XYZ file of C-alpha atoms in Angstrom:
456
model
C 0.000 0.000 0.000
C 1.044 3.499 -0.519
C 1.186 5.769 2.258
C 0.809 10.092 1.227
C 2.550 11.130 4.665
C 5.628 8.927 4.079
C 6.452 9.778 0.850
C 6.428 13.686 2.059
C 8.882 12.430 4.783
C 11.186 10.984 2.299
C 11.441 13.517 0.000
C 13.665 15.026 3.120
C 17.167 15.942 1.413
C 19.325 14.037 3.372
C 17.001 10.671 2.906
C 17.206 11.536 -0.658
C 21.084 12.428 -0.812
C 21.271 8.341 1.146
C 18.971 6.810 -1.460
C 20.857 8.475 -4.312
C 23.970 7.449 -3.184
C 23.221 3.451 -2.731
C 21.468 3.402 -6.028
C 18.390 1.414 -7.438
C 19.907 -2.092 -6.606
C 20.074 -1.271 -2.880
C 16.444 -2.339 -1.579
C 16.727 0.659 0.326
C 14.025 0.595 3.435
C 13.514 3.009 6.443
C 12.940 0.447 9.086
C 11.788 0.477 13.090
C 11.236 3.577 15.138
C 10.875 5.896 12.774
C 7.944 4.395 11.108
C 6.448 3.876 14.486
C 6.519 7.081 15.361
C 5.071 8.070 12.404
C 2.001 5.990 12.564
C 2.098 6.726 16.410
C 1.626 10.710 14.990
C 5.299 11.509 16.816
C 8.195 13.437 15.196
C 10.667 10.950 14.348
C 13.862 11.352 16.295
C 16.256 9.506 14.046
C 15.737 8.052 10.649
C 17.678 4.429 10.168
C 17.759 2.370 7.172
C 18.050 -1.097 5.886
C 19.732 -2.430 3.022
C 20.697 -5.544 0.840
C 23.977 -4.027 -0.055
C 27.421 -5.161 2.333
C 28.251 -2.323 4.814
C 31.345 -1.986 3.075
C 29.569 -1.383 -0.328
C 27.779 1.164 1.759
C 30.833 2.900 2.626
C 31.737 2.654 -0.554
C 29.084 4.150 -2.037
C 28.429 7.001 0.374
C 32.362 8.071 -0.086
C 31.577 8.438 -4.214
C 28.935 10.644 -3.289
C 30.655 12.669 -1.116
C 29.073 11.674 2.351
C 31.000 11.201 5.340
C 30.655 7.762 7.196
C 30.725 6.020 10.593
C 31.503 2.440 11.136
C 28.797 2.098 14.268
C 28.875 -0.971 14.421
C 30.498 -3.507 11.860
C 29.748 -7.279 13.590
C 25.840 -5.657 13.341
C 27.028 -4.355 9.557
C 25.899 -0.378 10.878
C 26.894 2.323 8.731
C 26.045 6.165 9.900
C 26.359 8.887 7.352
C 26.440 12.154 8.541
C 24.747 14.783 6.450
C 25.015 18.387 7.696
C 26.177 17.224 11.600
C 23.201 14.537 11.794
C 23.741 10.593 12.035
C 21.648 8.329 9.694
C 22.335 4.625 10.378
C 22.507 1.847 7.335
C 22.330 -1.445 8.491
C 22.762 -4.507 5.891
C 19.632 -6.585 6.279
C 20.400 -9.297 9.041
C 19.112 -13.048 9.525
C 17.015 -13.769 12.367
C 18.699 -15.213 16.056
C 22.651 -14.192 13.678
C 22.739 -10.265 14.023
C 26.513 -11.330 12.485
C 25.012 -12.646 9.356
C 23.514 -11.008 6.635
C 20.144 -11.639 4.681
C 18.961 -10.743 1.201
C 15.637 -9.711 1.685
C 13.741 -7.144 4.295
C 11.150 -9.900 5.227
C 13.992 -12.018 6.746
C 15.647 -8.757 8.373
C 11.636 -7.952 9.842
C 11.856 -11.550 10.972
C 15.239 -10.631 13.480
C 13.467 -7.766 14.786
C 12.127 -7.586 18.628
C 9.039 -6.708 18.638
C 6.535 -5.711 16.035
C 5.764 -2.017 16.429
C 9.438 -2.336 15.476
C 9.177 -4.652 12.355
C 7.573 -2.430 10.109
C 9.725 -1.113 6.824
C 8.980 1.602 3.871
C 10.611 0.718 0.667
C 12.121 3.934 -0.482
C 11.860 2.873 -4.188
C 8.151 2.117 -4.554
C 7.053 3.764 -1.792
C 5.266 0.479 0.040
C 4.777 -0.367 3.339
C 6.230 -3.863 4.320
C 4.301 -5.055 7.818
C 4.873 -9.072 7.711
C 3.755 -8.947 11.256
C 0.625 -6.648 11.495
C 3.008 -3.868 13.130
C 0.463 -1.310 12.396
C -2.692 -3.419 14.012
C -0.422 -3.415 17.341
C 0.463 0.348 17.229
C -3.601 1.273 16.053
C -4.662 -1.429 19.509
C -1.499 -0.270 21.730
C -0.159 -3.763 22.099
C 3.222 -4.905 22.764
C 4.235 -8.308 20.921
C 7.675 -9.698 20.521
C 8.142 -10.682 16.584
C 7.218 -14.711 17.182
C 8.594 -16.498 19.993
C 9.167 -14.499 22.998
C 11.430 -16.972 24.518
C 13.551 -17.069 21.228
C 13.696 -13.324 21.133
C 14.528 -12.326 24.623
C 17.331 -15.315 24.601
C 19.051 -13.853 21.763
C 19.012 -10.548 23.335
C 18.099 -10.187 26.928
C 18.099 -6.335 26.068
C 14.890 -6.996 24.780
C 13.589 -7.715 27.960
C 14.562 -4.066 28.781
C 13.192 -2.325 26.392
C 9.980 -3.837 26.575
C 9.736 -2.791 29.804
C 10.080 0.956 28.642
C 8.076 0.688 25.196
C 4.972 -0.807 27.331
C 5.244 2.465 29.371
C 6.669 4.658 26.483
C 4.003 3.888 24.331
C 0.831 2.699 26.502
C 1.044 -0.630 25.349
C -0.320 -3.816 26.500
C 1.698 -6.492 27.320
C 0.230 -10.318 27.773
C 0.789 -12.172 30.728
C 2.452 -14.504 29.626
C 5.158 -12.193 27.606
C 5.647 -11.209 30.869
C 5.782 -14.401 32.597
C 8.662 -14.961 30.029
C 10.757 -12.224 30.636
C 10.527 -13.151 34.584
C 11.270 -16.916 33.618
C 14.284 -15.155 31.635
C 15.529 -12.576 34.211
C 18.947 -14.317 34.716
C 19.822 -13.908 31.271
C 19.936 -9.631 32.501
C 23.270 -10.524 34.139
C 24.683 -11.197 30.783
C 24.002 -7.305 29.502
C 27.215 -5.532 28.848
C 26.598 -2.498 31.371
C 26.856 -0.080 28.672
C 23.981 -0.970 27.611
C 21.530 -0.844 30.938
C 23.772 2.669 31.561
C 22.453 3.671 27.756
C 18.779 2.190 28.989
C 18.540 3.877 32.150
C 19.150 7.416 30.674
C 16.472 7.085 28.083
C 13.674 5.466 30.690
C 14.794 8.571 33.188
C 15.330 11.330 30.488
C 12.402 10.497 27.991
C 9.620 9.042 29.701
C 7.077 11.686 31.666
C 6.122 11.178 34.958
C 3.241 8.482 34.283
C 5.028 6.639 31.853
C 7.909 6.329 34.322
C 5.759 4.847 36.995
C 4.989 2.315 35.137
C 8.318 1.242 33.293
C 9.932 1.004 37.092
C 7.303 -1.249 37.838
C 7.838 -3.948 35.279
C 11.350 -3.369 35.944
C 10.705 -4.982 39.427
C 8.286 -7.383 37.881
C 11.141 -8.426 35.474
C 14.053 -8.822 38.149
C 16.276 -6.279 37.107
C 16.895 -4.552 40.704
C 17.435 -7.590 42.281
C 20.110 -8.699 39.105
C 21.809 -5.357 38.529
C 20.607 -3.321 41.562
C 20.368 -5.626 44.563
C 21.132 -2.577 47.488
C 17.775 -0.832 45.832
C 16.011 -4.156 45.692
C 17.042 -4.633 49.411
C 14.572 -1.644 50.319
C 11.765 -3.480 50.280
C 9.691 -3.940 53.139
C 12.310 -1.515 55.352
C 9.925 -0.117 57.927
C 10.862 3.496 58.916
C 9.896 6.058 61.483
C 7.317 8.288 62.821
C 8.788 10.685 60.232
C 7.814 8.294 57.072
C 4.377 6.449 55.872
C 6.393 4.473 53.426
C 8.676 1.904 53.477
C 12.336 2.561 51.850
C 11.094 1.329 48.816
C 7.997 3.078 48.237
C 9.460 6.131 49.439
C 12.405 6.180 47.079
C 10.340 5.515 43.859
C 7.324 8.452 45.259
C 10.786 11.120 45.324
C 11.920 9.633 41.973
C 8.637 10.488 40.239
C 8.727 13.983 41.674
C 12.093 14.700 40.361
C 12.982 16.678 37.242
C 16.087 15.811 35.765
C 18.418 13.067 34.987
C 20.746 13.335 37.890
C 18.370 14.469 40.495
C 16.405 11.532 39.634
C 19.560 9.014 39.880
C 20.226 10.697 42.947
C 16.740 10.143 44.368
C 17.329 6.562 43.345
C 20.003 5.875 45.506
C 19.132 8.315 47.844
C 18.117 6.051 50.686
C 19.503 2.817 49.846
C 22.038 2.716 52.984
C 19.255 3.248 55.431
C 19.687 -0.832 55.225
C 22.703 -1.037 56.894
C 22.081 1.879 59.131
C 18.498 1.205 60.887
C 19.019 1.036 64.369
C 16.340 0.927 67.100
C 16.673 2.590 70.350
C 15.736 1.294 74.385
C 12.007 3.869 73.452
C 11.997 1.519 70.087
C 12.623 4.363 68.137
C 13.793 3.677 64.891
C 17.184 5.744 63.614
C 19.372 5.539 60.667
C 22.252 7.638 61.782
C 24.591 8.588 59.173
C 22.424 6.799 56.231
C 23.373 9.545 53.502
C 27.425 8.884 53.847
C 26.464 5.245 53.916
C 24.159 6.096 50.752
C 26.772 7.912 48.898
C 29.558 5.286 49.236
C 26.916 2.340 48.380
C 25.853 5.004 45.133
C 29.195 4.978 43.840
C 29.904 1.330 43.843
C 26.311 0.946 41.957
C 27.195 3.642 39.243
C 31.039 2.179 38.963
C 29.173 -1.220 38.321
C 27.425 0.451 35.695
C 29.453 2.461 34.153
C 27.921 5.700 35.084
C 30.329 9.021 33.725
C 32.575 10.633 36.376
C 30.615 13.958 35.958
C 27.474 12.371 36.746
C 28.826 9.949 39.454
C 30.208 13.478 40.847
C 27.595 15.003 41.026
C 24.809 12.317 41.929
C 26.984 11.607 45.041
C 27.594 14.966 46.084
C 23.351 15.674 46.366
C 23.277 11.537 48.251
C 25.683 13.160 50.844
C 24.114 16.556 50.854
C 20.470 15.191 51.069
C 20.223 15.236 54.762
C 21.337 18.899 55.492
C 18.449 21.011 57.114
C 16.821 23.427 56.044
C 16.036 25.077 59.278
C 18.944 27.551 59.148
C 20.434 31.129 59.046
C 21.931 33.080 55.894
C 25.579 31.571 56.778
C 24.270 28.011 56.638
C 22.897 28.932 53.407
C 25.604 30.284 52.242
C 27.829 27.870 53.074
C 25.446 25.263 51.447
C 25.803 26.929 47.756
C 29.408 27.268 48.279
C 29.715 23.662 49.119
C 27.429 22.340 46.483
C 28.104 24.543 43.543
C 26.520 24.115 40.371
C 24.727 21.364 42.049
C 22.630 23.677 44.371
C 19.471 24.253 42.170
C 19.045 20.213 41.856
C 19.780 20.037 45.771
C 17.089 22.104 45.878
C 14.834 19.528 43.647
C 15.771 16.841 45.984
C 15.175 18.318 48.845
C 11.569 18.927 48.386
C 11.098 16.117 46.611
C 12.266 14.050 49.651
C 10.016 15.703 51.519
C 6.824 16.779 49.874
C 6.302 13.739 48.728
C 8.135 11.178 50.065
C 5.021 10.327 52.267
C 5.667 12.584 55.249
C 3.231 12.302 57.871
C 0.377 15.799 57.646
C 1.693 16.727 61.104
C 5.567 16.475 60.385
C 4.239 17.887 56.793
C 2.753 21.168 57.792
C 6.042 21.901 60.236
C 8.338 21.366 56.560
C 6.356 23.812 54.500
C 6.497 26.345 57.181
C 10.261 25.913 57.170
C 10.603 25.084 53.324
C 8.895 28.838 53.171
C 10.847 30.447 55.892
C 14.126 28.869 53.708
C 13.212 30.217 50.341
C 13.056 33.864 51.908
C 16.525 33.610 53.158
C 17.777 32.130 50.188
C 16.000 34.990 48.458
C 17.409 37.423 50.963
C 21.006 35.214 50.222
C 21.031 35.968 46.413
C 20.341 39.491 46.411
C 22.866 40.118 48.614
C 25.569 37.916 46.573
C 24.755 40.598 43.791
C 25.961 42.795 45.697
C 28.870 41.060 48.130
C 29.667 37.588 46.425
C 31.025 35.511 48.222
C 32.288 32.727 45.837
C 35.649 33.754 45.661
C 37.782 35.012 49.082
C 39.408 38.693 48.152
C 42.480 37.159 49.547
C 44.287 33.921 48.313
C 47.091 31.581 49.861
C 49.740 34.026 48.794
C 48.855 37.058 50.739
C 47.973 34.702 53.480
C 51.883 33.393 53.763
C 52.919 36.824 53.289
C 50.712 38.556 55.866
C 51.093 35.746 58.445
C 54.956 34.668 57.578
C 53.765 30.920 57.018
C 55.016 28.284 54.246
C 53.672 26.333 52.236
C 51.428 23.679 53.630
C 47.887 22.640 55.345
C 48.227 25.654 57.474
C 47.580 27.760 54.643
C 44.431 26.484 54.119
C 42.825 26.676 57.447
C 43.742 29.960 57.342
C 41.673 30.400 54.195
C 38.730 27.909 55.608
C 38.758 30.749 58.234
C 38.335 33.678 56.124
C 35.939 31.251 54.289
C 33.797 30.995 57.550
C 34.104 34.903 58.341
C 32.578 35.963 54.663
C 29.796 33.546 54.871
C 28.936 35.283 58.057
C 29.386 38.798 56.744
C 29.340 38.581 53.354
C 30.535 42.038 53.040
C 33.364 42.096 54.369
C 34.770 40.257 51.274
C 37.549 42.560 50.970
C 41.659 42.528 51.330
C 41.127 45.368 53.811
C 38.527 43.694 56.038
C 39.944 40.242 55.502
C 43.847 41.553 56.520
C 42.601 43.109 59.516
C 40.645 39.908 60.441
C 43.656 37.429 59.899
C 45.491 40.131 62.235
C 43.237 40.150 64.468
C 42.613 36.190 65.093
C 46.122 35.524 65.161
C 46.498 37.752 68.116
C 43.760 36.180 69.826
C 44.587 32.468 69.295
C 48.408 33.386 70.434
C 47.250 35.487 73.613
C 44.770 32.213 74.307
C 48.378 29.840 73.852
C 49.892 31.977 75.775
């Protein structure tokens, strides 16, 4: 059949500058998510292809016609040509259960797709849709169906497993029971996932799907194993009773902050937040229940987590830093506050997220809930009060540095030095404008007289 709407799409120069390039003899098809989209009335984010030709032909070709290339991934025979800065992926047409091996037709490459809101293709020559599967029944009835066996598929690639779990929730799809059932049957295949990839699959489920959508992809997750495989400290909240403070378990209370979260990091951060209240739970002779310490415990337990899966320095840097920070209260004066934004840095604004997240709706008590937004208030006018006055006396950067210090107070290099500066440090935050050399000379004089009449 001939679909209007996709032949406007592919009259898009760079899918025409592709097809050009490979030539009549290169079955050329757009394949998978971008013909989902499509039909699900979504802008397509990225526009792959499939092809008979070798990916070396493809190179080949795409060189003559003056297009740069990629090899992406040349075991899976992935080509990317970049047209004007954007990435276009050419795959040769694979067999099914052999993503090594190549195929000569798109029917058998439909056959060795996941699922089949996936196995739809558009041949670019006569403009036909090619739906061996009845792709386009499952996206019009929002149903989720691996391409034949489930078992088969999710064995070849436990991946799959995955990313059904977000395309359920991405898309609003149905998923049988028994699918399901599979993919819990399967869940110690998960171990077998390069981490790369679940890093790559957590970003998109916590950068791309809204709040709803998020809910519900975490919850297969569970119902699939995958905290208890690749996340067993998080999995290890379950059932953790808190105290008076909390309605929720750990568990519960760490997936309501996740969901109230904004961005990527904030919501790792909630994720973790919590997880070394395990180890920390104590319960007092009243039997009062405590978990002194639980954010340093948190932190370390977050890094070994986002080590094991291969999370980016910067982000490991920064999720830690808001674990350790999580805890600090909010019931304070300007110099906590500004001590606070010193200490986090860039980070303060998500600290911020977390922070109410953790407790607006982390299932705080009414009682304990009325006393926080009294205080959360009360905060947010100091901080207010904090800000305007760093416009005028900022106190990011000390007026003085380690040299003048040395000079001023005959010292050498060493530690010294810097408690020195941790001192002027702690005399800005408290009046932020005396942030100058003047003021901060005569205070340097002035403690070291003190402190030597005290040793004295």
């Amino acid at each position: 059949m001939k679909i209007h709407k996709l032949e406007i799409i592919c009259s898009i120069e760079p899918i025409r500058q592709i097809a050009k390039a490979l030539g009549k003899d290169s079955d050329l098809h757009l394949v998978g998510g971008c013909i989902r989209d499509m039909f699900l009335k979504k802008i397509p984010k990225d526009f792959d292809f499939a092809t008979v030709l070798a990916p070396e032909v493809v190179e080949r070709r795409c060189a003559a016609a003056g297009i740069k290339t990629v090899i992406v991934g040349i075991r899976r025979g992935t080509i990317s040509a970049i047209i004007d800065g954007e990435a276009y992926e050419i795959t040769t047409f694979r067999q099914k259960g052999k993503e090594t091996l190549f195929s000569k037709t798109i029917e058998e490459d439909l056959a060795a797709r996941d699922f089949t809101i996936n196995a739809i293709a558009y041949n670019l020559r006569t403009n036909e849709i090619v739906d061996p599967y009845n792709g386009l029944g499952d996206i019009q009835y929002r149903i989720l169906r691996t391409v034949g066996s489930a078992k088969e598929r999710f064995t070849e690639d436990p991946h799959r497993i995955l990313r059904m779990c977000r395309f359920a929730a991405q898309f609003d799809c149905a998923v049988s029971d028994e699918q399901v059932q599979c993919a819990i049957d399967l869940q110690d295949l998960l171990a077998t996932i390069e981490p790369e990839r679940i890093n790559a699959e957590l970003k998109k489920i916590f950068v791309t799907l809204p709040r709803a959508a998020l809910l519900r992809c975490l919850m297969y997750l569970d119902d699939v194993g995958f905290y208890k495989i690749w996340i067993p400290e998080l999995a290890a909240c379950k059932g953790v009773t808190q105290n008076r403070y909390h309605e929720y378990d750990v568990y519960k209370h760490t997936f309501s902050v996740v969901f109230n979260c904004e961005n990527y990091r904030v919501k790792m951060a909630a994720l973790f937040h919590d997880i070394g209240k395990v180890q920390t739970k104590t319960i007092d002779e009243n039997g009062d229940v405590h978990f002194y310490g639980h954010e340093d415990k948190s932190a370390e337990m977050a890094e070994v987590i986002m080590q094991r899966l291969k999370f980016s320095r910067a982000d490991m840097d920064s999720i830690i830093k808001l674990i350790k920070f999580h805890m600090r209260p909010i019931e304070c004066g300007k110099k906590a506050i500004r001590k606070l934004k010193a200490a986090l840095e860039n980070d303060f604004e998500n600290w911020l997220q977390l922070k109410h997240a953790d407790k607006f709706f982390g299932g705080t008590p009414d009682v304990e809930l009325e006393k926080y937004k009294k205080s959360w208030a009360t905060f947010m006018d100091l901080l207010h009060e904090v800000e305007q006055e760093e416009t005028v006396h900022p106190t990011a950067k000390l007026a003085i540095n380690g040299e003048v210090v040395m000079k001023l107070l005959d010292l050498k290099p060493g530690p010294e030095v810097g408690v020195w500066l941790d001192k002027c440090k702690e005399y800005v935050y408290e009046y932020p404008e005396k942030n100058t050399i003047e003021h901060l000379t005569g205070f340097l004089i002035a403690t070291e007289c003190r402190e030597e009449q005290v040793a004295s």
